[in-house]
Structures are given as C-alpha cells and as structure tokens.
Amino acid sequence: MTDARTTVPELKLNDGNAIPQLGFGVFRVDPAEATRVVSDAFEVGYRHIDTAAIYRNEEGVGAAIASSGIRRDELFITTKLWNSDQTHASEALKTSLDKLGLDHVDLYLIHWPHPKGGHALEAWQSLIELQQQGLATSIGVSNFRIQDLEQVIAETGVTPAVNQVELHVEFQQRELKAFHAEHGIATEAWYPLGGGEVSTAPALLEVAKAHGVTPAQAILRWHLQTGNVVIPKSSRKERMAENFDVFGFELNDAELAALAAVDRGEAGRRGGHPDEL
Ligand SMILES: NC(=O)c1ccc[n+]([C@@H]2O[C@H](COP(=O)([O-])OP(=O)(O)OC[C@H]3O[C@@H](n4cnc5c(N)ncnc54)[C@H](OP(=O)(O)O)[C@@H]3O)[C@@H](O)[C@H]2O)c1
C-alpha cells in the first residue's frame, strides 16, 4: 500500500489545521457500492474522503472506515450540511456522524448558500459552535459566491477555512480564487476532472503527451500546482490509482500558462449555479 502520508502534500488552513491536497470524492457513488469503492480508494492510498449527507452514502463510507484498520488520525473525512437542514445543523451533523461511525469530522461544509432559503448565515453560526464543541475540526462552505463569503465573514468574524466550488481547466474561477487568496480561504475543486467528460482541449492533450501521462493526470497535476485541493471520483480502482499517481512529474511555467488559456469563464460551468440551488 502506498504511504499516503508521505505522498500527498498538505495545505495549511486558516484555523491552523491542515488538509491533504488530494482526496477522493463519492458523489454519485451508489450507496450499495460505497463500502467497496471507498475500501478500494484506501487500498490505493487515499486518506481524505469527501462525502455529503445528500449523497446518501455516509453509512457505506463509515463501514469502509471501520473495516480499514486505518488510524483515525491518518484520515481526513469531510461531510456537508444539506440545504433543507440549514436551520438545524447540529442535529444534521450528529446524524451524519452516526452514519459515518465517527465522533468528529475533519471538515464540515455548508453544501450550498441556498439563497432561496435565506438561512446560510444561521447555518454558519451553528457550524462555529459545532467546531467549538469539537464535532468538526475545521469548518467551511461550498458553492459560496463572493457576496456569501463577505456576509458570513462580516457577521461572525469567522472566515471559512475552505470554499469547495466547481473548478476545472475550462472553468477556473479566477475572481473567486483571488478573493479566497486575499482572505486565506483554501479553494477545493469539485468536478476537478469536469464531472464526467474529461476536457479534450488541444493544449491539455499536448501537455499530457509531453509528460507521458493521461489528460486526467495532467489536469490533477495542474490543480495541485495552482494550489487547489482536489477530490476526483472514480468507481474503478484502476482510475483511482491513475488519479493518485500525480506526484512523479511537474508542469513547467509554459505548460501552466497554456492550461490557464483553456479557461472558458462562465461558459465553462457544467454544474449547478449557486444563485439557483
Ligand atoms: N460541493 C458540491 O456541490 C459538489 C458537487 C459535485 C461534486 N462534489 C464533490 O467533488 C467530487 C468530484 O466531483 P465529481 O465526482 O462530480 O466529478 P469528477 O471527479 O470531476 O469526475 C468524475 C467522473 O470522471 C470519471 N473519471 C474519473 N477518473 C477518470 C480518469 N482518470 N479518466 C477519465 N474519466 C475519469 C468518473 O467515471 P468512473 O467513476 O466511471 O471512473 C466520473 O464519471 C465529488 O465526488 C464530490 O465529492 C461536490
């Protein structure tokens, strides 16, 4: 088994904790398959798992953790508060912890700002308390727009450690990333590989070819070198291994510039929009 702790670099968070920069996402992993998938991911070397209450696979993730024999302090487990639970985050986290079989998560995120509901600030205040109670080591948000971040920071004085957002080579979120950098918020990329269809931009194919790696590996390397936390998902063990094998090569400045130019701005967005969800 790969020694994940020496392979995967960690990023320091603004609360003093650290997050492994490469993790494993389980969105759209069938609950019935989750234990097998996460057990495979552990065997490949992943120690950072990203789930959410709405994925309905926290129990399967928990079973894989329980049978893995991996020490709790070697794992980094994230789950997320679903939109309809924003007014009762404490109960929602306790339900997630029960399903995961854990007494704390390493990172708890508000899944969406959900402006239609209007409870994101209340949820953030609850997450601050949950962190103080030790139920979540770090707390953050997901899909927050600049105005959502500004609101929670201004109202509570507590800056989210992480904002997990859609981000890939064709949708690079430059403005949001600049705001994150200014405020010490780590950027975590969902749909890191584009969510299904890996980009076929010629510049990407060229970079991959130059290093003798797959386009997916070149993309993940780009994420790592541009400071993102990444959580690619695959249900196939060979792809899990491919996506983990991204520490043996380095993109040069010209290659990074070529990939920067693949950005299509808003036209590159593939997932849901935080204004609407
Ligand atoms: N916060 C949010 O709102 C939010 C939203 C979406 C996702 N997420 C998180 O982000 C994680 C990653 O996003 P995602 O799973 O949606 O998308 P992704 O990781 O960008 O892409 C996953 C897709 O790419 C395929 N794939 C994986 N490795 C590949 C490779 N090496 N070559 C070619 N295809 C490959 C997978 O198929 P196979 O499984 O068949 O290999 C799957 O269809 C999620 O699992 C979840 O944890 C968060």
XYZ file of C-alpha atoms and ligand atoms in Angstrom:
325
model
C 0.000 0.000 0.000
C 1.281 3.483 -0.873
C 2.237 5.559 2.141
C -0.290 8.316 1.599
C 1.078 10.493 4.350
C 4.396 10.934 2.627
C 2.921 11.086 -0.889
C 0.152 13.652 -0.597
C 1.129 17.190 0.401
C -0.992 19.022 2.954
C -2.214 22.593 2.762
C -2.344 24.672 5.901
C -5.809 26.055 6.673
C -6.565 29.457 8.203
C -7.579 27.793 11.502
C -4.167 26.147 11.947
C -5.279 22.694 10.784
C -4.123 21.001 7.577
C -5.890 19.262 4.685
C -4.425 16.619 2.341
C -4.378 18.308 -1.061
C -5.578 15.201 -2.916
C -8.669 13.400 -1.704
C -11.392 11.158 -3.047
C -14.972 12.275 -3.776
C -18.000 10.000 -3.572
C -20.740 11.997 -5.309
C -22.871 9.623 -7.429
C -21.322 6.573 -5.788
C -24.222 4.181 -5.342
C -24.832 3.711 -1.597
C -24.763 -0.065 -2.146
C -21.295 0.224 -3.676
C -19.842 2.875 -1.377
C -18.074 0.494 1.007
C -16.316 -1.323 -1.845
C -15.412 1.922 -3.603
C -14.003 3.650 -0.507
C -12.158 0.466 0.566
C -10.532 0.383 -2.874
C -9.624 4.062 -2.521
C -7.972 3.367 0.852
C -6.005 0.499 -0.709
C -4.794 2.797 -3.462
C -3.604 5.257 -0.811
C -6.289 7.928 -0.447
C -6.833 9.054 3.136
C -9.067 12.079 2.500
C -12.704 11.274 1.664
C -15.316 13.830 0.610
C -18.963 12.853 1.145
C -22.200 14.704 1.956
C -25.498 13.937 3.651
C -27.287 14.313 0.313
C -25.095 11.647 -1.347
C -26.856 9.073 0.876
C -23.669 7.039 1.131
C -22.290 8.145 4.520
C -23.119 4.719 6.009
C -21.138 2.954 3.287
C -18.223 5.345 3.809
C -18.429 4.657 7.560
C -18.354 0.892 7.016
C -15.233 1.242 4.860
C -13.570 3.371 7.540
C -14.464 0.852 10.253
C -13.094 -2.131 8.359
C -9.990 -0.356 7.046
C -7.884 -0.605 10.176
C -6.503 2.850 9.334
C -5.898 5.042 12.371
C -8.451 7.833 12.737
C -5.740 10.482 12.864
C -4.466 9.352 9.452
C -7.865 10.017 7.884
C -9.405 13.272 6.773
C -13.185 12.979 6.445
C -15.438 15.719 5.075
C -19.213 15.782 5.024
C -21.728 18.525 4.205
C -24.878 20.110 5.550
C -27.760 19.848 3.107
C -29.881 22.897 2.210
C -33.056 21.797 3.987
C -31.064 21.266 7.206
C -29.596 24.778 7.429
C -31.861 25.672 10.362
C -30.833 22.589 12.352
C -27.181 21.980 11.592
C -26.398 20.448 14.962
C -28.909 17.604 14.521
C -27.821 17.141 10.905
C -24.143 16.771 11.832
C -24.993 14.323 14.619
C -26.973 12.221 12.117
C -24.024 12.282 9.706
C -21.591 11.309 12.475
C -23.819 8.371 13.453
C -23.887 7.168 9.863
C -20.146 7.604 9.475
C -19.479 5.930 12.826
C -17.284 8.848 13.892
C -17.173 11.218 16.853
C -15.979 14.129 14.714
C -15.400 15.031 11.086
C -12.255 16.784 9.935
C -14.212 19.244 7.812
C -17.893 20.186 7.830
C -19.186 22.304 4.946
C -22.406 24.184 4.242
C -23.216 22.494 0.919
C -24.804 25.494 -0.875
C -25.555 29.079 0.138
C -29.142 28.363 -0.954
C -30.267 31.991 -1.206
C -33.902 30.945 -1.680
C -33.899 29.571 1.871
C -32.133 32.552 3.425
C -30.548 30.572 6.295
C -26.878 30.363 5.312
C -25.757 32.824 7.994
C -27.682 30.958 10.688
C -26.079 27.729 9.465
C -22.614 29.298 9.620
C -23.234 30.427 13.213
C -24.170 26.819 14.067
C -21.024 25.464 12.390
C -18.913 27.820 14.514
C -20.496 26.261 17.622
C -20.026 22.735 16.289
C -16.343 23.446 15.785
C -16.080 24.791 19.340
C -17.704 21.565 20.571
C -15.069 19.506 18.730
C -17.569 17.813 16.425
C -15.921 19.349 13.355
C -12.194 20.055 13.462
C -12.450 22.573 10.625
C -15.475 24.292 9.137
C -16.076 25.736 5.711
C -18.542 26.297 2.942
C -19.260 25.115 -0.557
C -20.540 26.911 -3.616
C -20.365 30.256 -1.805
C -20.233 33.329 -4.026
C -18.141 36.339 -3.035
C -21.203 38.047 -1.548
C -21.996 34.960 0.571
C -18.433 34.842 1.891
C -18.484 38.567 2.637
C -21.719 38.187 4.579
C -20.613 35.355 6.875
C -17.216 36.958 7.499
C -18.731 40.382 8.276
C -21.480 38.992 10.527
C -19.448 36.467 12.533
C -15.799 37.474 12.193
C -15.020 33.830 11.379
C -13.642 33.177 7.896
C -14.455 29.751 6.387
C -11.344 27.572 6.163
C -12.420 26.177 2.789
C -14.774 27.013 -0.078
C -15.452 23.914 -2.194
C -16.591 25.041 -5.643
C -16.868 23.832 -9.213
C -13.428 24.371 -10.727
C -11.686 22.710 -13.637
C -9.488 23.684 -16.569
C -12.403 25.060 -18.575
C -13.901 26.892 -15.566
C -11.067 28.311 -13.491
C -12.964 30.712 -11.178
C -10.245 33.393 -11.228
C -12.191 36.124 -9.431
C -13.345 33.830 -6.646
C -9.853 32.375 -6.238
C -8.417 35.884 -5.900
C -10.945 36.593 -3.118
C -10.006 33.316 -1.417
C -6.310 34.222 -1.580
C -6.995 37.632 -0.054
C -8.878 36.055 2.854
C -6.829 32.890 3.421
C -9.620 30.567 2.274
C -8.482 27.277 0.722
C -10.004 26.535 -2.684
C -11.291 22.993 -3.036
C -12.251 21.952 -6.572
C -15.330 19.862 -7.307
C -15.766 18.439 -10.803
C -11.938 18.579 -10.847
C -11.965 16.390 -13.965
C -15.005 18.148 -15.397
C -17.538 15.816 -13.783
C -17.595 13.156 -16.497
C -16.214 14.188 -19.867
C -12.533 14.982 -19.371
C -11.608 18.094 -21.388
C -10.185 17.484 -24.850
C -8.689 20.971 -25.225
C -5.651 20.631 -27.549
C -3.344 22.391 -25.066
C -4.249 19.829 -22.425
C -3.675 16.876 -24.740
C -0.300 18.313 -25.668
C 0.784 18.763 -22.047
C -0.337 15.229 -21.211
C 1.559 13.823 -24.184
C 4.737 15.711 -23.294
C 4.787 14.031 -19.870
C 3.547 10.622 -20.993
C 0.535 10.899 -18.677
C -3.220 10.824 -19.254
C -5.226 14.053 -19.668
C -6.834 13.364 -16.254
C -3.386 13.154 -14.632
C -2.276 16.393 -16.312
C -5.425 18.122 -15.055
C -4.914 16.896 -11.485
C -1.285 17.993 -11.586
C -2.449 21.444 -12.762
C -4.856 21.635 -9.791
C -2.094 20.721 -7.345
C 0.378 23.225 -8.789
C -2.217 26.017 -8.824
C -2.944 25.480 -5.137
C -6.306 23.723 -5.268
C -7.429 20.878 -3.061
C -8.813 18.173 -5.406
C -11.210 15.308 -4.801
C -11.581 13.302 -8.037
C -14.111 10.478 -8.025
C -13.957 7.139 -9.760
C -15.734 3.874 -9.071
C -12.958 1.997 -10.908
C -9.881 1.035 -8.955
C -7.524 1.433 -11.916
C -8.679 5.023 -12.378
C -8.382 5.675 -8.646
C -4.741 4.599 -8.977
C -4.254 6.710 -12.118
C -5.669 9.778 -10.355
C -3.436 9.173 -7.321
C -0.303 8.814 -9.439
C 0.297 12.532 -10.000
C 3.383 13.219 -7.900
C 6.078 11.993 -10.281
C 6.059 14.858 -12.772
C 5.823 18.619 -12.775
C 4.319 21.103 -15.237
C 6.584 23.972 -16.250
C 5.582 27.641 -16.452
C 4.847 27.485 -20.185
C 2.583 24.469 -19.651
C 0.789 26.168 -16.769
C 0.267 29.222 -18.993
C -1.074 27.033 -21.814
C -3.558 25.437 -19.405
C -4.556 28.835 -17.979
C -5.636 29.742 -21.508
C -8.061 26.784 -21.657
C -10.381 28.665 -19.253
C -13.753 29.480 -20.841
C -15.011 31.547 -17.944
C -18.734 31.234 -17.153
C -19.287 29.336 -20.441
C -17.208 26.513 -18.965
C -19.532 25.926 -15.998
C -21.011 22.412 -16.101
C -22.771 22.024 -12.751
C -25.454 23.843 -10.796
C -25.351 27.603 -10.193
C -25.344 28.857 -6.598
C -27.864 31.585 -7.489
C -30.384 28.890 -8.252
C -29.822 25.909 -5.967
N -19.926 20.624 -3.170
C -20.606 20.318 -4.242
O -21.651 20.914 -4.566
C -20.111 19.213 -5.114
C -20.677 18.997 -6.373
C -20.161 17.967 -7.163
C -19.125 17.185 -6.678
N -18.614 17.403 -5.419
C -17.503 16.588 -4.882
O -16.444 16.579 -5.815
C -16.112 15.236 -6.133
C -15.579 15.150 -7.552
O -16.547 15.584 -8.473
P -17.306 14.586 -9.435
O -17.219 13.215 -8.877
O -18.657 15.078 -9.640
O -16.533 14.740 -10.792
P -15.023 14.416 -11.263
O -14.228 13.813 -10.170
O -14.536 15.627 -11.961
O -15.296 13.350 -12.384
C -15.793 12.073 -12.078
C -16.156 11.410 -13.400
O -14.985 11.255 -14.194
C -14.753 9.866 -14.436
N -13.308 9.662 -14.223
C -12.632 9.539 -13.062
N -11.326 9.384 -13.258
C -11.138 9.389 -14.593
C -9.991 9.263 -15.406
N -8.780 9.091 -14.880
N -10.167 9.328 -16.768
C -11.393 9.503 -17.305
N -12.524 9.619 -16.579
C -12.384 9.582 -15.218
C -15.605 9.103 -13.457
O -16.096 7.903 -14.019
P -15.854 6.459 -13.298
O -16.394 6.549 -11.903
O -16.622 5.526 -14.173
O -14.379 6.228 -13.346
C -16.774 10.067 -13.228
O -17.736 9.914 -14.257
C -17.438 14.500 -5.928
O -17.304 13.115 -5.903
C -17.901 15.122 -4.649
O -17.223 14.578 -3.547
C -19.086 18.419 -4.658
